[in-house]
mmCIF file of C-alpha atoms in Angstrom:
data_model
loop_
_atom_site.group_PDB
_atom_site.id
_atom_site.type_symbol
_atom_site.label_atom_id
_atom_site.label_comp_id
_atom_site.label_asym_id
_atom_site.label_seq_id
_atom_site.Cartn_x
_atom_site.Cartn_y
_atom_site.Cartn_z
ATOM 1 C CA GLU A 1321 -28.352 45.652 187.177
ATOM 2 C CA ILE A 1322 -28.002 48.091 184.296
ATOM 3 C CA LYS A 1323 -28.295 51.706 185.283
ATOM 4 C CA GLU A 1324 -30.230 54.227 183.265
ATOM 5 C CA CYS A 1325 -28.227 56.773 181.343
ATOM 6 C CA ASP A 1326 -29.406 60.138 180.103
ATOM 7 C CA TRP A 1327 -29.075 60.280 176.316
ATOM 8 C CA SER A 1328 -27.195 63.570 176.560
ATOM 9 C CA SER A 1329 -24.874 62.531 179.397
ATOM 10 C CA ASP A 1330 -21.211 63.386 178.859
ATOM 11 C CA VAL A 1331 -20.233 60.460 181.046
ATOM 12 C CA CYS A 1332 -22.065 58.025 178.814
ATOM 13 C CA SER A 1333 -20.850 59.464 175.538
ATOM 14 C CA SER A 1334 -17.266 59.481 176.769
ATOM 15 C CA ASP A 1335 -17.551 55.731 177.374
ATOM 16 C CA LEU A 1336 -17.840 55.082 173.642
ATOM 17 C CA ILE A 1337 -14.722 54.205 171.682
ATOM 18 C CA HIS A 1338 -13.727 55.679 168.333
ATOM 19 C CA LEU A 1339 -11.826 53.195 166.154
ATOM 20 C CA GLU A 1340 -9.415 54.103 163.394
ATOM 21 C CA TRP A 1341 -8.257 51.563 160.840
ATOM 22 C CA ASN A 1342 -4.535 51.201 160.284
ATOM 23 C CA GLU A 1343 -2.396 48.690 158.446
ATOM 24 C CA ASP A 1344 -1.586 46.820 161.682
ATOM 25 C CA TYR A 1345 -5.135 45.423 161.464
ATOM 26 C CA ASP A 1346 -4.618 44.036 157.943
ATOM 27 C CA VAL A 1347 -5.285 40.277 158.028
ATOM 28 C CA GLY A 1348 -4.031 39.741 154.469
ATOM 29 C CA ILE A 1349 -7.448 38.972 152.978
ATOM 30 C CA GLU A 1350 -9.015 41.968 151.233
ATOM 31 C CA ALA A 1351 -12.648 40.901 151.674
ATOM 32 C CA MET A 1352 -12.201 40.347 155.414
ATOM 33 C CA ASN A 1353 -10.301 43.638 155.773
ATOM 34 C CA ASN A 1354 -13.281 45.337 154.127
ATOM 35 C CA HIS A 1355 -15.629 43.622 156.592
ATOM 36 C CA HIS A 1356 -13.476 44.771 159.499
ATOM 37 C CA LYS A 1357 -13.440 48.338 158.149
ATOM 38 C CA LYS A 1358 -17.246 48.232 157.883
ATOM 39 C CA LEU A 1359 -17.469 47.068 161.515
ATOM 40 C CA PHE A 1360 -15.184 49.961 162.521
ATOM 41 C CA ALA A 1361 -17.472 52.373 160.657
ATOM 42 C CA ILE A 1362 -20.620 51.033 162.341
ATOM 43 C CA ILE A 1363 -18.962 51.201 165.762
ATOM 44 C CA ASN A 1364 -17.981 54.796 165.051
ATOM 45 C CA GLU A 1365 -21.577 55.586 164.036
ATOM 46 C CA LEU A 1366 -22.581 54.691 167.581
ATOM 47 C CA HIS A 1367 -20.086 57.263 168.835
ATOM 48 C CA SER A 1368 -21.449 59.901 166.435
ATOM 49 C CA GLY A 1369 -25.064 59.019 167.216
ATOM 50 C CA ILE A 1370 -24.743 60.154 170.832
ATOM 51 C CA SER A 1371 -24.507 63.797 169.791
ATOM 52 C CA SER A 1372 -27.263 63.549 167.187
ATOM 53 C CA ASP A 1373 -30.556 65.397 167.715
ATOM 54 C CA SER A 1374 -32.334 62.075 167.256
ATOM 55 C CA ALA A 1375 -29.742 60.116 169.255
ATOM 56 C CA LYS A 1376 -32.038 57.399 170.518
ATOM 57 C CA ASN A 1377 -33.386 56.497 167.068
ATOM 58 C CA VAL A 1378 -29.963 56.712 165.410
ATOM 59 C CA LEU A 1379 -28.380 54.550 168.100
ATOM 60 C CA GLN A 1380 -31.120 51.922 168.012
ATOM 61 C CA LYS A 1381 -30.784 51.552 164.240
ATOM 62 C CA THR A 1382 -26.973 51.490 164.373
ATOM 63 C CA PHE A 1383 -26.932 49.072 167.308
ATOM 64 C CA LEU A 1384 -29.031 46.567 165.367
ATOM 65 C CA GLU A 1385 -26.887 47.078 162.271
ATOM 66 C CA LEU A 1386 -23.756 46.329 164.316
ATOM 67 C CA ILE A 1387 -25.240 43.093 165.647
ATOM 68 C CA ASP A 1388 -26.455 41.974 162.215
ATOM 69 C CA TYR A 1389 -23.204 42.830 160.443
ATOM 70 C CA THR A 1390 -21.086 41.131 163.116
ATOM 71 C CA LYS A 1391 -23.064 37.909 162.627
ATOM 72 C CA TYR A 1392 -22.851 38.263 158.824
ATOM 73 C CA HIS A 1393 -19.077 38.785 159.017
ATOM 74 C CA PHE A 1394 -18.569 35.753 161.257
ATOM 75 C CA LYS A 1395 -20.499 33.540 158.861
ATOM 76 C CA ALA A 1396 -18.540 34.808 155.837
ATOM 77 C CA GLU A 1397 -15.240 34.331 157.652
ATOM 78 C CA GLU A 1398 -16.150 30.803 158.748
ATOM 79 C CA ASN A 1399 -17.309 29.884 155.230
ATOM 80 C CA LEU A 1400 -14.019 31.132 153.768
ATOM 81 C CA MET A 1401 -11.998 29.128 156.275
ATOM 82 C CA ALA A 1402 -14.125 26.007 155.729
ATOM 83 C CA ALA A 1403 -13.745 26.257 151.955
ATOM 84 C CA HIS A 1404 -9.960 26.106 152.369
ATOM 85 C CA ASN A 1405 -9.812 23.545 155.196
ATOM 86 C CA TYR A 1406 -8.388 25.947 157.751
ATOM 87 C CA PRO A 1407 -7.106 23.708 160.585
ATOM 88 C CA GLU A 1408 -8.130 26.067 163.414
ATOM 89 C CA LEU A 1409 -11.695 26.578 162.173
ATOM 90 C CA SER A 1410 -13.371 24.918 165.160
ATOM 91 C CA TYR A 1411 -11.465 27.136 167.620
ATOM 92 C CA HIS A 1412 -12.299 30.214 165.541
ATOM 93 C CA LYS A 1413 -15.984 29.283 165.458
ATOM 94 C CA MET A 1414 -15.953 28.764 169.222
ATOM 95 C CA GLU A 1415 -14.579 32.306 169.710
ATOM 96 C CA HIS A 1416 -17.297 33.678 167.449
ATOM 97 C CA LYS A 1417 -19.994 31.730 169.300
ATOM 98 C CA LYS A 1418 -18.902 33.128 172.678
ATOM 99 C CA LEU A 1419 -19.227 36.684 171.394
ATOM 100 C CA ILE A 1420 -22.592 35.983 169.746
ATOM 101 C CA ILE A 1421 -23.934 34.669 173.075
ATOM 102 C CA GLN A 1422 -22.842 37.915 174.796
ATOM 103 C CA ILE A 1423 -24.353 40.004 171.994
ATOM 104 C CA ASP A 1424 -27.639 38.089 172.077
ATOM 105 C CA GLU A 1425 -27.935 38.570 175.852
ATOM 106 C CA LEU A 1426 -27.348 42.304 175.513
ATOM 107 C CA GLN A 1427 -29.774 42.524 172.599
ATOM 108 C CA GLN A 1428 -32.454 40.859 174.743
ATOM 109 C CA GLN A 1429 -31.831 43.415 177.510
ATOM 110 C CA PHE A 1430 -31.943 46.184 174.902
ATOM 111 C CA ASP A 1431 -35.254 44.892 173.527
ATOM 112 C CA GLU A 1432 -36.648 44.875 177.071
ATOM 113 C CA GLU A 1433 -35.552 48.545 177.380
ATOM 114 C CA LYS A 1434 -33.284 47.978 180.359
ATOM 115 C CA GLY A 1435 -30.923 50.957 180.222
ATOM 116 C CA GLN A 1436 -30.647 51.052 176.453
ATOM 117 C CA LEU A 1437 -27.789 53.539 176.178
ATOM 118 C CA ILE A 1438 -25.685 51.638 178.699
ATOM 119 C CA ILE A 1439 -26.323 48.449 176.722
ATOM 120 C CA ILE A 1440 -25.267 50.173 173.494
ATOM 121 C CA ILE A 1441 -22.074 51.347 175.180
ATOM 122 C CA LYS A 1442 -21.419 47.866 176.535
ATOM 123 C CA ILE A 1443 -21.946 46.165 173.184
ATOM 124 C CA GLN A 1444 -19.840 48.757 171.378
ATOM 125 C CA ASN A 1445 -17.001 48.353 173.868
ATOM 126 C CA ILE A 1446 -17.242 44.543 173.892
ATOM 127 C CA ILE A 1447 -17.208 44.302 170.108
ATOM 128 C CA SER A 1448 -14.472 46.941 169.738
ATOM 129 C CA ASP A 1449 -12.188 45.259 172.241
ATOM 130 C CA TRP A 1450 -12.959 41.789 170.959
ATOM 131 C CA LEU A 1451 -12.546 42.797 167.315
ATOM 132 C CA LEU A 1452 -9.159 44.431 167.862
ATOM 133 C CA HIS A 1453 -7.762 41.494 169.827
ATOM 134 C CA HIS A 1454 -9.358 38.904 167.566
ATOM 135 C CA MET A 1455 -8.007 40.554 164.407
ATOM 136 C CA MET A 1456 -4.506 40.958 165.798
ATOM 137 C CA GLU A 1457 -4.243 37.425 167.182
ATOM 138 C CA THR A 1458 -6.686 34.971 165.608
ATOM 139 C CA ASP A 1459 -7.545 36.478 162.219
ATOM 140 C CA LYS A 1460 -3.946 37.089 161.242
ATOM 141 C CA LYS A 1461 -3.367 33.322 161.537
ATOM 142 C CA TYR A 1462 -6.016 32.423 158.972
ATOM 143 C CA GLY A 1463 -4.851 35.321 156.816
ATOM 144 C CA GLN A 1464 -1.355 33.858 156.626
ATOM 145 C CA PHE A 1465 -2.756 30.364 156.056
ATOM 146 C CA LEU A 1466 -4.880 31.574 153.124
ATOM 147 C CA ASN A 1467 -2.087 33.791 151.753
ATOM 148 C CA ASP A 1468 0.115 30.685 151.617
ATOM 149 C CA LYS A 1469 -2.583 29.119 149.417
ATOM 150 C CA GLY A 1470 -2.511 32.164 147.106
ATOM 151 C CA ILE A 1471 -5.664 33.773 148.501
ATOM 152 C CA PHE A 1472 -5.513 37.466 149.214
#
């Protein structure tokens, strides 16, 4: 059960995470770093959107952008790994698929207007947490693999 949340609630807005890029997140592949930075920026737009006068509209637009860009990034990352025969591609794709399933479920709840702000907070927190751990653990492996092949 997803509870309703007032758009101006301090409790809800404090649940959103603000991400800051630093060099620890560098996976060694410039294009993928740029994708990750874009995801950080979209996630941070959700945080900013809470205090906007038109919060609901801003958050809905940004929420959908986050979902679309996450899927776009996954596809680009998988294509890059496939093009260079990355040996852990199937595991990487499986991790992506698990997150996409979670995102799709939350998007369906969002579309049905079941506690939209809570869903936005959930998706933002899920993607933020997943992205940070995924970058630091899984993405750095393919970065090193591709760097060894002269791809930066």
